[in-house]
mmCIF file of C-alpha atoms in Angstrom:
data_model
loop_
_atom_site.group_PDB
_atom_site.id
_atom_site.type_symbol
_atom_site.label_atom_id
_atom_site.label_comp_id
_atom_site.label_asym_id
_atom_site.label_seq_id
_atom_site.Cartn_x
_atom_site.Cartn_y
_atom_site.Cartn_z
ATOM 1 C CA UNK A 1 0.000 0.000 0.000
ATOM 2 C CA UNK A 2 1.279 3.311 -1.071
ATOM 3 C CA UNK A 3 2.192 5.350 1.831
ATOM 4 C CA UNK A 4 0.275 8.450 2.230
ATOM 5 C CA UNK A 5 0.300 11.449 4.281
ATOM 6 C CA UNK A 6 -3.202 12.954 4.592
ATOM 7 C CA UNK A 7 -3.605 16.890 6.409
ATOM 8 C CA UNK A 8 -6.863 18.089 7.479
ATOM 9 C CA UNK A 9 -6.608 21.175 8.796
ATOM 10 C CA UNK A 10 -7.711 25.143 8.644
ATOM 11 C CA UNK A 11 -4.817 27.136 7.277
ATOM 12 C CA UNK A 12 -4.928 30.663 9.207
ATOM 13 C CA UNK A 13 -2.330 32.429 6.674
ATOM 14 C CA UNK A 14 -2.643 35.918 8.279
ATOM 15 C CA UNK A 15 -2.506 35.090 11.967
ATOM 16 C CA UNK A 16 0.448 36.048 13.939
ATOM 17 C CA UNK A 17 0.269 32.664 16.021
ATOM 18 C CA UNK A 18 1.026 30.370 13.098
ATOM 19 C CA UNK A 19 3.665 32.660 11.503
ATOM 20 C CA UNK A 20 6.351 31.183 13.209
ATOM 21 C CA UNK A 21 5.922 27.582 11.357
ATOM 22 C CA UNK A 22 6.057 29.554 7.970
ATOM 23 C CA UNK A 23 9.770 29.356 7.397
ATOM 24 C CA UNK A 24 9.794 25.759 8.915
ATOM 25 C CA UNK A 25 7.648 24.687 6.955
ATOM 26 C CA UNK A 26 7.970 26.383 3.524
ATOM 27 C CA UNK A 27 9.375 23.036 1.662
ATOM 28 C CA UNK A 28 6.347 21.103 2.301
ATOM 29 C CA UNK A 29 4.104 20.114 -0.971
ATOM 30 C CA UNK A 30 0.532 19.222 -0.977
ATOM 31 C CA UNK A 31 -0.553 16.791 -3.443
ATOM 32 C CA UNK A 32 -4.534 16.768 -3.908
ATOM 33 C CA UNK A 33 -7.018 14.153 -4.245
ATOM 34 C CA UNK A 34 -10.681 14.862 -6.210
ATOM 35 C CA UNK A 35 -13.412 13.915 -7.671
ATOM 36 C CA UNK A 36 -11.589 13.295 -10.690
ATOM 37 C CA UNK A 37 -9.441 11.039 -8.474
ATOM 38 C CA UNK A 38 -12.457 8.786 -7.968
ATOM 39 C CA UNK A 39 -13.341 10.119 -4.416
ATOM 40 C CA UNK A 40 -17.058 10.292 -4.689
ATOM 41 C CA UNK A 41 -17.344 14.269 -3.314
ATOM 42 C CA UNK A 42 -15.097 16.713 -2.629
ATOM 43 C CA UNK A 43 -17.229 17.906 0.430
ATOM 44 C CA UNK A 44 -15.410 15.706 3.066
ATOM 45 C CA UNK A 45 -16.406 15.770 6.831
ATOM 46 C CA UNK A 46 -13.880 13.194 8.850
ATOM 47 C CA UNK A 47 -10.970 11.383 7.856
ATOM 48 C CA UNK A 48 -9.330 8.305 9.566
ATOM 49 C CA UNK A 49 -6.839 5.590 9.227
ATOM 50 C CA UNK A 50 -7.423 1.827 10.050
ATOM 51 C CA UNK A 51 -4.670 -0.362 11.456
ATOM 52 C CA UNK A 52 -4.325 -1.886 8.161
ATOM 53 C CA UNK A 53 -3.492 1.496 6.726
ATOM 54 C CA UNK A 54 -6.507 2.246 4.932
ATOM 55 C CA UNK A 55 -8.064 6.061 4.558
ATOM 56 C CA UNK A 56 -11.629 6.153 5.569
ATOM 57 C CA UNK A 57 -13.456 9.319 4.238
ATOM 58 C CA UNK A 58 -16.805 10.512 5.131
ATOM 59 C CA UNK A 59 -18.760 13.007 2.702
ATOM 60 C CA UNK A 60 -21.971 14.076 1.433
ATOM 61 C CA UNK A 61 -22.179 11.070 -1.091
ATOM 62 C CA UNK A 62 -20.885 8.421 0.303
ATOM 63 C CA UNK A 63 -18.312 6.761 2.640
ATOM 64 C CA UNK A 64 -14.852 6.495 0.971
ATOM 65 C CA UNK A 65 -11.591 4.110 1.368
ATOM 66 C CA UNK A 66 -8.391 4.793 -0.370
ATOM 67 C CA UNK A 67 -5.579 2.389 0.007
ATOM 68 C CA UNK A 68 -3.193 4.670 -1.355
ATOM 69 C CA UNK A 69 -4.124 3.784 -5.293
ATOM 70 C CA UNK A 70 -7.705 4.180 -5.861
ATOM 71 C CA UNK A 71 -10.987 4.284 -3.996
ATOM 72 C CA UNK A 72 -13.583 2.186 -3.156
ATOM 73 C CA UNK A 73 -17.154 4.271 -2.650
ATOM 74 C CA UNK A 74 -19.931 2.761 -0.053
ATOM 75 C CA UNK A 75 -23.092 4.357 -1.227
ATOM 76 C CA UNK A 76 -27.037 3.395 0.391
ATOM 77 C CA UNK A 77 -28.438 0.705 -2.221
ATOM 78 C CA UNK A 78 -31.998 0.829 -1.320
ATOM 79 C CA UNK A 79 -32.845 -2.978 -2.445
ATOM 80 C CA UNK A 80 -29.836 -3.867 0.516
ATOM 81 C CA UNK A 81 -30.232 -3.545 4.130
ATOM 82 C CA UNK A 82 -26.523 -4.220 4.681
ATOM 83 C CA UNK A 83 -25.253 -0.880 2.274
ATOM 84 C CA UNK A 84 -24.354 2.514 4.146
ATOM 85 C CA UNK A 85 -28.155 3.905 5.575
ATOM 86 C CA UNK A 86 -27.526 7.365 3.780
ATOM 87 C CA UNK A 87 -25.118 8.845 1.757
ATOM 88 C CA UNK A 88 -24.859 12.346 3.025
ATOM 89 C CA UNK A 89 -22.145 11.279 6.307
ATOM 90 C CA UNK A 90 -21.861 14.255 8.126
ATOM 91 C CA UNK A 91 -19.351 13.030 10.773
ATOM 92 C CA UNK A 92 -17.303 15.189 12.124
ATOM 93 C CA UNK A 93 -16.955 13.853 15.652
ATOM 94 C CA UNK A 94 -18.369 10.155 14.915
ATOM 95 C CA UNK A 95 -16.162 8.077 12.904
ATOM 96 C CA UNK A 96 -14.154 5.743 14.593
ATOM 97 C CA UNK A 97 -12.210 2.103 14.408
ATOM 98 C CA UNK A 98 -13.090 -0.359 16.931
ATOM 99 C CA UNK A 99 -10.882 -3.436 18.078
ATOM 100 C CA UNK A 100 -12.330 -5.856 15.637
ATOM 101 C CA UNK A 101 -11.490 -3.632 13.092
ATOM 102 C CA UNK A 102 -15.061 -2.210 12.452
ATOM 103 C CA UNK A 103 -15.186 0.811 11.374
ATOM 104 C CA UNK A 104 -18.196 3.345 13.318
ATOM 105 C CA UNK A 105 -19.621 6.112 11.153
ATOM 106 C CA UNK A 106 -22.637 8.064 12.841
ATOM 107 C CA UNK A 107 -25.253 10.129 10.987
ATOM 108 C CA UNK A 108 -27.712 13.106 11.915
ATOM 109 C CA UNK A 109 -30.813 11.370 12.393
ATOM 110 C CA UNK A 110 -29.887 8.186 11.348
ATOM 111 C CA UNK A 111 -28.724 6.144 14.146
ATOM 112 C CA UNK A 112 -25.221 4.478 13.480
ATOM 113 C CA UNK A 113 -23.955 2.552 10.823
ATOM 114 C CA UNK A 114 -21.063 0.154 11.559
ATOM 115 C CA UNK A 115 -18.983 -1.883 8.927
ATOM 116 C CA UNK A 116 -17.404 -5.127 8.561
ATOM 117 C CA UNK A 117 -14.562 -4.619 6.304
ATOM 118 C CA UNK A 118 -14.285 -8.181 5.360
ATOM 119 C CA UNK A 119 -17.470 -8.745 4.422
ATOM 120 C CA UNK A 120 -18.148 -5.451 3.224
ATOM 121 C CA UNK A 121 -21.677 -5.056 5.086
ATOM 122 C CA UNK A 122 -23.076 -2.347 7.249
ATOM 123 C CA UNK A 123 -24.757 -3.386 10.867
ATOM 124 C CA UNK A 124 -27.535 -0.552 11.319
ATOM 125 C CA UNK A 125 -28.412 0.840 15.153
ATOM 126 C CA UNK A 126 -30.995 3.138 16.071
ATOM 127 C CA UNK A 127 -33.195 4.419 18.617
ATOM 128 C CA UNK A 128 -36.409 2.341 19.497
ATOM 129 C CA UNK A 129 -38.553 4.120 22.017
ATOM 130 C CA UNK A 130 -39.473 0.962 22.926
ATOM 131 C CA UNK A 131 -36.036 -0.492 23.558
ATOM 132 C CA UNK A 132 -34.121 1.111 26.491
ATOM 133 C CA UNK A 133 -30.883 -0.720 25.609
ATOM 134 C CA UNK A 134 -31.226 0.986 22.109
ATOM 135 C CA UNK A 135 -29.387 4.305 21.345
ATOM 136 C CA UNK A 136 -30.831 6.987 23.259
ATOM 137 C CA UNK A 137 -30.807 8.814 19.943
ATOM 138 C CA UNK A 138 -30.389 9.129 16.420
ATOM 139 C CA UNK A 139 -28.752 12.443 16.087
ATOM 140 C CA UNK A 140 -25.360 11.264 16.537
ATOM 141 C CA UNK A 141 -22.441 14.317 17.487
ATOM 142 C CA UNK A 142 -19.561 12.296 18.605
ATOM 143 C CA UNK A 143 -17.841 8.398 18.531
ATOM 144 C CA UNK A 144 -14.955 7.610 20.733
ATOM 145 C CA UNK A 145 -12.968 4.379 21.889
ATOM 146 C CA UNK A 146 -11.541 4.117 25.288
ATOM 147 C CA UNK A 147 -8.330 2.955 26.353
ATOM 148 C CA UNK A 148 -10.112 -0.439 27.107
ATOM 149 C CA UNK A 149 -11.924 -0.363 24.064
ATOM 150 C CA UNK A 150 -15.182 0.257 24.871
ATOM 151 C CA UNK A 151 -16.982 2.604 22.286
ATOM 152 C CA UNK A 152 -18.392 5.801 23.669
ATOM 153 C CA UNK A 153 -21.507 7.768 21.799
ATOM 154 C CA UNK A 154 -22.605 11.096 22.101
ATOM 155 C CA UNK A 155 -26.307 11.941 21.003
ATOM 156 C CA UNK A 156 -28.448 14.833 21.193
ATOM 157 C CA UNK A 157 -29.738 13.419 23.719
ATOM 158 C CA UNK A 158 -27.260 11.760 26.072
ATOM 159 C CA UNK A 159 -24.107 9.523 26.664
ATOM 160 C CA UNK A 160 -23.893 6.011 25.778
ATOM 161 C CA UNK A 161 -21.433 2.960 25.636
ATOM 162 C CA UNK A 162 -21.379 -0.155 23.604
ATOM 163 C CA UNK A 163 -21.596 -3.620 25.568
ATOM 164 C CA UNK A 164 -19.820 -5.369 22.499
ATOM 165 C CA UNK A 165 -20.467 -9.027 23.787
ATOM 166 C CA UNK A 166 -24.195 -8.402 24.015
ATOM 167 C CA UNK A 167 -24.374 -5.455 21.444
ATOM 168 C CA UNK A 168 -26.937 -3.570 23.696
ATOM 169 C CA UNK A 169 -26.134 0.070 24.414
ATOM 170 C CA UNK A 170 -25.978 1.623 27.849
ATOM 171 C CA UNK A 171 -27.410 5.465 28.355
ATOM 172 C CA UNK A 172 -26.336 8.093 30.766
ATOM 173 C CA UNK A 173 -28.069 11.489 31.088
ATOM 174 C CA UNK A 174 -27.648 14.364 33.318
ATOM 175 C CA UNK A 175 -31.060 15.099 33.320
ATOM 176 C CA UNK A 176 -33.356 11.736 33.298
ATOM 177 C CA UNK A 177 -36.492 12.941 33.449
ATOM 178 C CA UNK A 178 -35.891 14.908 30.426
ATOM 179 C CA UNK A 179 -36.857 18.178 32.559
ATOM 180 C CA UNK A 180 -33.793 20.026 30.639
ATOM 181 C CA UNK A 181 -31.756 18.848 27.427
ATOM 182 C CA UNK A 182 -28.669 21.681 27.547
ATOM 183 C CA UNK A 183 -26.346 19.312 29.463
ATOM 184 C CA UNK A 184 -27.556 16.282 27.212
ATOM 185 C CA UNK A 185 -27.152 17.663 24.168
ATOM 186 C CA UNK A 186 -23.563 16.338 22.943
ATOM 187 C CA UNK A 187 -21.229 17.640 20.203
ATOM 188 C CA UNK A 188 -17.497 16.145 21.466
ATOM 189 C CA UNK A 189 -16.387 12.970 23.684
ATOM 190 C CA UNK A 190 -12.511 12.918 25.306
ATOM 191 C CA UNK A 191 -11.658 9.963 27.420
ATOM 192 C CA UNK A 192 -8.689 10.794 29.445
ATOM 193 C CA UNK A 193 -5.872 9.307 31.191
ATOM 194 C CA UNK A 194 -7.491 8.698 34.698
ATOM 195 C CA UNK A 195 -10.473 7.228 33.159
ATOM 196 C CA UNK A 196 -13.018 10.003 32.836
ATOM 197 C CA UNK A 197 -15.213 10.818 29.659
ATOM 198 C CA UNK A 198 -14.977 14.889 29.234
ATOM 199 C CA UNK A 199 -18.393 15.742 27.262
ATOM 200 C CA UNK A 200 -18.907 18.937 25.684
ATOM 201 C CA UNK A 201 -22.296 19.989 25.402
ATOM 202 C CA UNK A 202 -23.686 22.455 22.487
ATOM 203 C CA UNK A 203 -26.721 23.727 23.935
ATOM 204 C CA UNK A 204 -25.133 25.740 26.903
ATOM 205 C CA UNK A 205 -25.009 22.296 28.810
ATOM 206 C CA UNK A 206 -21.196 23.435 29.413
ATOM 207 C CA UNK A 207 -18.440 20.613 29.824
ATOM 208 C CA UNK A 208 -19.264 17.870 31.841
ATOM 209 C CA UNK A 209 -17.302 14.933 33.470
ATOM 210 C CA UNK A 210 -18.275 11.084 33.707
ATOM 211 C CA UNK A 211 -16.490 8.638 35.639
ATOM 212 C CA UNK A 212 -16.853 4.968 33.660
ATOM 213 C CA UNK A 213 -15.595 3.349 36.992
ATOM 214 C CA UNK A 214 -18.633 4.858 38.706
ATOM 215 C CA UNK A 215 -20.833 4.838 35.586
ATOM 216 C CA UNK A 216 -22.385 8.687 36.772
ATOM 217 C CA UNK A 217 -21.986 12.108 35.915
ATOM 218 C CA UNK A 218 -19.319 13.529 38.482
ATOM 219 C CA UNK A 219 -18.856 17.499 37.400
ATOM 220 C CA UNK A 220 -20.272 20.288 35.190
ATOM 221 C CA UNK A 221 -18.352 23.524 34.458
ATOM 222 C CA UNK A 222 -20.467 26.656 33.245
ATOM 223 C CA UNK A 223 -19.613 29.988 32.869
ATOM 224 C CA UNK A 224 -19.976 32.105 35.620
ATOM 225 C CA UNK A 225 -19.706 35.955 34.387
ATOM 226 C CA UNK A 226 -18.421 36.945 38.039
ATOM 227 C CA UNK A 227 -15.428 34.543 38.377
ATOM 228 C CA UNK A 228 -12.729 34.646 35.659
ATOM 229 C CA UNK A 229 -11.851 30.916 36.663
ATOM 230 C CA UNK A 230 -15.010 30.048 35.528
ATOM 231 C CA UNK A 231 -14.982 27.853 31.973
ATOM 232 C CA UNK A 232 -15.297 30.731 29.138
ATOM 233 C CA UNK A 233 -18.115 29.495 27.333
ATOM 234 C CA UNK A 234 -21.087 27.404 28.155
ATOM 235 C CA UNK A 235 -21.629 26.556 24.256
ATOM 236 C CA UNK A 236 -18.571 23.759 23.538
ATOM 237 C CA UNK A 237 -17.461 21.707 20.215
ATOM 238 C CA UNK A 238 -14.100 20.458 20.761
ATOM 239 C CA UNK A 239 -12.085 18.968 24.074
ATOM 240 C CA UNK A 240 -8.439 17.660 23.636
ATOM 241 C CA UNK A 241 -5.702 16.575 26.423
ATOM 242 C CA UNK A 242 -1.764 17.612 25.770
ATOM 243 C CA UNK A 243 0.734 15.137 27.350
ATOM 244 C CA UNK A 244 0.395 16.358 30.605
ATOM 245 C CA UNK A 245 -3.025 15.690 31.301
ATOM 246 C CA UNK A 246 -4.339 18.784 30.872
ATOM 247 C CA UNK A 247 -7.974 19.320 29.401
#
């Protein structure tokens, strides 16, 4: 497989912060990959690798893998249950590799669609009100895997895990009785180093910490206008850890 360096990233030419890498940078050529490639769209939400190597790609029309050569598209196929549920993949949180291998791509409204490489067929899940090991929603925001493994999903409305010997979901809300939805509304999963799920909510909800050990919400951080070591902002997309364990 050809090797391939892949860079996703927003270029911020005329900020002062990023001028420094300019000159250390400046030999560094970008080779591009289109449409007239074979990739199915150039409007492309996630990217990931597999452990194989392969280049997963997530767009508007279809889920992508390039092994360095040429791609192979997964499009919906209406007459077969086991093809992608929609094209349109907008996953910029929720695609993720599992143990197995799997890959995880979540959808807005569509539950989660999960894919067996070697056999080339999709597993669908989905919210059934009637099911309460069933997602707790369809609008999926964010995918994760743990240190141990153990898939993490963030909905618009609440946290769950995967239980992948019985392949039942397990839901967590801050608010069960569905009296409020800020804090359960979910746009970016971080599982740390001490074994806590960092959730940031979208809605206002603020950031929010779950211990797995104790399977319950243990903090919330909002903005407190008064206090200048309050969190910033109540309304939250991203979380990430450096090497020292800082959030």
């Amino acid at each position: 497989m050809r090797k391939i360096i892949f860079l996703f990233a927003f270029l911020f030419s005329q900020s002062p912060f990023f001028s420094f890498s300019q000159n250390k940078f400046h030999n560094i050529r970008f080779s591009h990959l289109g449409i007239e490639d074979g990739l199915s769209s150039s409007s492309v939400y996630n990217i990931i690798q597999d452990k194989k190597g392969f280049i997963w790609i997530a767009t508007d029309n279809g889920l992508n893998r390039f092994d360095g050569y040429r791609f192979k598209i997964f499009t919906n196929n209406p007459n077969d249950s086991a093809s992608i549920s929609d094209n349109v993949i907008v996953c910029i949180n929720s695609m993720v590799e599992d143990d197995e291998g799997k890959i995880w791509v979540g959808h807005r409204n569509g539950g989660i669609d999960v894919l067996d490489p070697s056999s080339e067929k999709f597993i669908h899940y989905k919210n059934d009100p009637k099911d309460s090991s069933s997602l707790s929603n369809d609008d999926i925001r964010a995918i994760i895997k743990d240190e141990n493994g153990t898939i993490w999903i963030g909905t618009a409305r609440g946290l769950n895990s995967f239980d992948s010997k019985t392949k039942k979901f397990h839901r967590y809300f801050y608010y069960p009785d569905e009296s409020r939805a800020d804090a359960d509304a979910i746009w970016a999963l971080h599982s740390d180093k001490k074994g806590k799920i960092w959730i940031a909510s979208y809605r206002g909800g603020g950031l929010l910490v779950f211990d797995k050990g104790k399977k319950k919400y243990e903090n919330r951080y909002l903005n407190n206008e008064k206090d200048s070591t309050t969190i910033s902002e109540n309304y939250l997309v991203s979380i990430c850890e450096d090497k020292d364990g800082t959030v």
